[in-house]
PDB file of C-alpha atoms in Angstrom:
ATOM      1  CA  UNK A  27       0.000   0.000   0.000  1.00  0.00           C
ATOM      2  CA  UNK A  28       1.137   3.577  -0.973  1.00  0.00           C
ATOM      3  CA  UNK A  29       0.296   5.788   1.976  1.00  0.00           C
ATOM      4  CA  UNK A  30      -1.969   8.691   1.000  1.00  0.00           C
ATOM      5  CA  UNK A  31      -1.475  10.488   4.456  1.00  0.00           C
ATOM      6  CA  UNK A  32      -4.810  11.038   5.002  1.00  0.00           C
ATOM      7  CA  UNK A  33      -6.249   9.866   8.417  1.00  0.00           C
ATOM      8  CA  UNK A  34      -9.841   9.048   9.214  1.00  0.00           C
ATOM      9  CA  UNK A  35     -11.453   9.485  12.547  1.00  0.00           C
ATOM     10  CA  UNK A  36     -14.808   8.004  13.142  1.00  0.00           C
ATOM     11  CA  UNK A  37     -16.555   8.847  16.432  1.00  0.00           C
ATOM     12  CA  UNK A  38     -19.892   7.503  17.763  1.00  0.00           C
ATOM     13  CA  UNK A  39     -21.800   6.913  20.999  1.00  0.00           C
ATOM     14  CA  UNK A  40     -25.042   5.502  22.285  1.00  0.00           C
ATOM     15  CA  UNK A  41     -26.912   6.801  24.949  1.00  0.00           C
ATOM     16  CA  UNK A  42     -30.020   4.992  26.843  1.00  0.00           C
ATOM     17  CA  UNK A  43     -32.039   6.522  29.775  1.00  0.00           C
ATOM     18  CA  UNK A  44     -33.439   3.705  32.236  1.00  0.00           C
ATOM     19  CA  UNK A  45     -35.401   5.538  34.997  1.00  0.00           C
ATOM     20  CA  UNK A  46     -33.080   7.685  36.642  1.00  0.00           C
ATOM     21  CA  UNK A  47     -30.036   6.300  35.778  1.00  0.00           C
ATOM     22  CA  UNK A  48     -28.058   7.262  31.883  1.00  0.00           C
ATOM     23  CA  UNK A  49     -25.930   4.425  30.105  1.00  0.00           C
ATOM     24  CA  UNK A  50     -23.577   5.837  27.451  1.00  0.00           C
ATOM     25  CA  UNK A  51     -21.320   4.205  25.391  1.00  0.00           C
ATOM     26  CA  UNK A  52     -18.272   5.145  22.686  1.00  0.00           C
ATOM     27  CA  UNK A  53     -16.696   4.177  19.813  1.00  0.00           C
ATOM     28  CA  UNK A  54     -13.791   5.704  17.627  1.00  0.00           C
ATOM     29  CA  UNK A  55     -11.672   3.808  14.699  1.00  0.00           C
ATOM     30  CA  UNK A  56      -9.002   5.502  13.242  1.00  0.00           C
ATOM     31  CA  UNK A  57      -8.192   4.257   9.885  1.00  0.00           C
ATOM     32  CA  UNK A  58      -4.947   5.201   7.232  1.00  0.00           C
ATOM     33  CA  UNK A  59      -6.188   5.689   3.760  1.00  0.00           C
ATOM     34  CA  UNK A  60      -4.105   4.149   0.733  1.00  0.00           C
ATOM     35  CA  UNK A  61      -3.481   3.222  -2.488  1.00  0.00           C
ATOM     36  CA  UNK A  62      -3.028  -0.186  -3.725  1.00  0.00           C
ATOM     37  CA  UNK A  63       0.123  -0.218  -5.539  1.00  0.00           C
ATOM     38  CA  UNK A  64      -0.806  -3.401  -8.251  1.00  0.00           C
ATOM     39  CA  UNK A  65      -4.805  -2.165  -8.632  1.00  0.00           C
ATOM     40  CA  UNK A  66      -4.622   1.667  -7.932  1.00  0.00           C
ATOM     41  CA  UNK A  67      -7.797   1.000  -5.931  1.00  0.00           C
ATOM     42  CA  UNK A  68      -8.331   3.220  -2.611  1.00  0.00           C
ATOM     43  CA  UNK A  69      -7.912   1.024   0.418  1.00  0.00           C
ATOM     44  CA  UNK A  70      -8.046   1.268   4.495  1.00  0.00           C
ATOM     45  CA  UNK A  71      -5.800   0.809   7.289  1.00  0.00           C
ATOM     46  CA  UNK A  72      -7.387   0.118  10.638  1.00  0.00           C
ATOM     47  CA  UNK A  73      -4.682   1.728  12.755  1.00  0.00           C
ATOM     48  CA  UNK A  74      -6.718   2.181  15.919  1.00  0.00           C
ATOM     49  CA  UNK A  75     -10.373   1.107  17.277  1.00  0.00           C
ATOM     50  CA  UNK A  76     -11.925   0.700  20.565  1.00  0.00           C
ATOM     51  CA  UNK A  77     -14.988   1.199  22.197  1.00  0.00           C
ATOM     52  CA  UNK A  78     -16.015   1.713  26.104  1.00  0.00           C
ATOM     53  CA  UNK A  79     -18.238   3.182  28.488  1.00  0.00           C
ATOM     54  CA  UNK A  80     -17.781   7.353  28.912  1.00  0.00           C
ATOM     55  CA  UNK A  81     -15.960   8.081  32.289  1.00  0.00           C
ATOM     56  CA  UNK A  82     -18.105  11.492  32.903  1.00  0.00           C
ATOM     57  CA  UNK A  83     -21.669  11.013  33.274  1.00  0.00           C
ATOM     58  CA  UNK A  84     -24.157  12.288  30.445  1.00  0.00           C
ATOM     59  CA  UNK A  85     -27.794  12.886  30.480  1.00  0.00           C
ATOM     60  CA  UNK A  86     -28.481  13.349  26.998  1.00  0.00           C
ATOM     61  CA  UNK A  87     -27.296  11.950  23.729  1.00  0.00           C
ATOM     62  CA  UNK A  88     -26.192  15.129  22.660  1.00  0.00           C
ATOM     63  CA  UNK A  89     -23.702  15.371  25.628  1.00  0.00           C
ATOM     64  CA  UNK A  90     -22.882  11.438  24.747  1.00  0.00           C
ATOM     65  CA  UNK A  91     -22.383  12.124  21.034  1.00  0.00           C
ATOM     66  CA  UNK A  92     -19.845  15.130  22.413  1.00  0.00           C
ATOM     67  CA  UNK A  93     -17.637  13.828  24.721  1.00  0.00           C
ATOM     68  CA  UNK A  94     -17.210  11.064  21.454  1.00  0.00           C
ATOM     69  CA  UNK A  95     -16.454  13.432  19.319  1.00  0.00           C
ATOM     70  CA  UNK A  96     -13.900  15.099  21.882  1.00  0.00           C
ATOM     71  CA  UNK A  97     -12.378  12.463  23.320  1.00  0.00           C
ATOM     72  CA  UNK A  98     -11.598  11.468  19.639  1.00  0.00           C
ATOM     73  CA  UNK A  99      -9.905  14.347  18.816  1.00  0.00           C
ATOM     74  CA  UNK A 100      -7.820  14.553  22.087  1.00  0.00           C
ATOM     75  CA  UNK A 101      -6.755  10.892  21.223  1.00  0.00           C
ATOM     76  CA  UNK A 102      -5.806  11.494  17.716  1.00  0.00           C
ATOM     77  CA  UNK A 103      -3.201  13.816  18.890  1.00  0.00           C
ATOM     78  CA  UNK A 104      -0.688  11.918  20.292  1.00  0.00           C
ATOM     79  CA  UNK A 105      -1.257   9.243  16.929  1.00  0.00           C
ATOM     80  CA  UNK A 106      -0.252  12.321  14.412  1.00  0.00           C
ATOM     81  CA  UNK A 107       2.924  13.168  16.738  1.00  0.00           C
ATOM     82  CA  UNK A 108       3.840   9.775  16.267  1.00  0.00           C
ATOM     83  CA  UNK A 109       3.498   9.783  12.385  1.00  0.00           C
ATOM     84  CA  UNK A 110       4.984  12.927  12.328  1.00  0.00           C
ATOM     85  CA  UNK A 111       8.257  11.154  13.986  1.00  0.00           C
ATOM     86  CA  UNK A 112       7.904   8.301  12.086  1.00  0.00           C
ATOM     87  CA  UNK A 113       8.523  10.679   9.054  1.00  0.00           C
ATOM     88  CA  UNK A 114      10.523  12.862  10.159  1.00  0.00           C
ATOM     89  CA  UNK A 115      12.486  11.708  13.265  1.00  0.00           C
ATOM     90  CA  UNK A 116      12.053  12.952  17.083  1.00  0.00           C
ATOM     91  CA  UNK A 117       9.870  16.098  17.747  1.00  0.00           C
ATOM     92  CA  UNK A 118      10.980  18.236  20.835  1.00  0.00           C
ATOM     93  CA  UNK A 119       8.196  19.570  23.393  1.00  0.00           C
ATOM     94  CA  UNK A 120       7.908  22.619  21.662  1.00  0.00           C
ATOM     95  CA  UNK A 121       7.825  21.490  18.001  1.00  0.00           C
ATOM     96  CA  UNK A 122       4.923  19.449  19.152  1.00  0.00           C
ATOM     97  CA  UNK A 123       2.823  21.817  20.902  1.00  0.00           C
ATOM     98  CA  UNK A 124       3.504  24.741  17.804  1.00  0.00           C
ATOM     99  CA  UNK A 125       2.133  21.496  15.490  1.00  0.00           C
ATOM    100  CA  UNK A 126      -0.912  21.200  17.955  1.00  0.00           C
ATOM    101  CA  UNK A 127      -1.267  24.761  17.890  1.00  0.00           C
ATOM    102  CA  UNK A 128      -0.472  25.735  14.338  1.00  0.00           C
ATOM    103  CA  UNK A 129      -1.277  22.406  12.140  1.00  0.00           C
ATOM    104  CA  UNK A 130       1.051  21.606   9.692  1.00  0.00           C
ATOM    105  CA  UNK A 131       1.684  17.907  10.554  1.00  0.00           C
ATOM    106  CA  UNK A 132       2.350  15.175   7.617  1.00  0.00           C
ATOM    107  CA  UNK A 133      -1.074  13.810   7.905  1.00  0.00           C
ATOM    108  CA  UNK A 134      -3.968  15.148   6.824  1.00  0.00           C
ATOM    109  CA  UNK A 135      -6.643  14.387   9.401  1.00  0.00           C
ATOM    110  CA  UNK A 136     -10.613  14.574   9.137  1.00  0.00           C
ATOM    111  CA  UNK A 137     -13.462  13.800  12.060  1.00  0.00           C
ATOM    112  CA  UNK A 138     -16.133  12.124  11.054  1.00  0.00           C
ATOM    113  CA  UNK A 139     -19.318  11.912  13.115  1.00  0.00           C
ATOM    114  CA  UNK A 140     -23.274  11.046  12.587  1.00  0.00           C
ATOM    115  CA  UNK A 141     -24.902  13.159  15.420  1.00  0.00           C
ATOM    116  CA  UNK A 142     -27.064  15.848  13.297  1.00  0.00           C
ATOM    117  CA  UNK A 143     -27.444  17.865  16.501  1.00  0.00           C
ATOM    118  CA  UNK A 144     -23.603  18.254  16.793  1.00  0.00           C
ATOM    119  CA  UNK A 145     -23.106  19.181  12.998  1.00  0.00           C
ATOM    120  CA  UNK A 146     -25.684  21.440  13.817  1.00  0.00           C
ATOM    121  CA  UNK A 147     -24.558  22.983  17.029  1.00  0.00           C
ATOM    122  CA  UNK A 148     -21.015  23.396  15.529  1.00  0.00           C
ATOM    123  CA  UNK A 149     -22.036  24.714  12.114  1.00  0.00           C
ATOM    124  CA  UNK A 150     -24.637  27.473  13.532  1.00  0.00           C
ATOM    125  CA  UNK A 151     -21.852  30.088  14.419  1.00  0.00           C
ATOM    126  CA  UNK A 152     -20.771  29.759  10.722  1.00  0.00           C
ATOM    127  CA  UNK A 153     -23.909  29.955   8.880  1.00  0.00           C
TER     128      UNK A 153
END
C-alpha cells in the first residue's frame, strides 16, 4: 500500500435513559487511507479502534455524542505526533505543541461523526 497520508477518525456513541439512571457508550476507529500499488484501488488501514463506556456522566445523547467526538480528537493527537516522527524523526516539546497549535503535521486528518445535533450545534456560528 502507498500511503496517502490522510487519516480518518470516526466517532460515535449511544446513549439509553433507564429511569433515573443514563448508560452511554463510545466508539472511535481511526483508519490510514491508501493506495493499492498493483490495482490503484483506494484502500483502508485500521490503525486504531476501541470502544467503552464514557468516564463522565451524560444525560443526553447530545452530551454522549460530544464527549465522542472530543475524546476522539484529544486521542488522535498523540497518533499524528507519532506519524509525524515516524517521518521525520524525534519532535521536541515545543515542536509538538507549535504542530498542535499551528497544524502543519504530515497527515492530513478529518473527524467524522453522525450526530445531526452536533453538525448542527457546531455549524450554527458559521452559517
Amino acid at each position: 500500500m502507498d500511503c496517502d497520508r490522510h487519516l480518518e477518525t470516526h466517532a460515535d456513541s449511544a446513549f439509553a435513559k433507564e429511569g433515573s439512571k443514563g448508560y452511554a457508550l463510545k466508539g472511535v476507529n481511526v483508519m490510514r487511507r491508501g493506495t493499492d500499488r498493483k490495482t490503484h484501488e483506494q484502500i483502508w488501514h485500521l490503525l486504531e479502534g476501541t470502544a467503552q463506556s464514557h468516564k463522565n456522566v451524560v444525560r443526553s445523547t447530545f452530551g454522549a455524542e460530544l464527549f465522542a467526538i472530543t475524546g476522539a480528537a484529544d486521542n488522535l493527537i498523540p497518533l499524528l505526533v507519532t506519524l509525524q516522527e515516524f517521518s521525520f524523526g524525534n519532535l521536541s516539546t515545543g515542536q509538538a505543541k507549535r504542530l498542535r497549535e499551528e497544524g502543519g503535521w504530515c497527515f492530513q486528518s478529518v473527524l467524522v461523526t453522525d450526530s445531526m445535533s452536533l453538525f448542527q450545534a457546531i455549524s450554527a456560528h458559521t452559517i
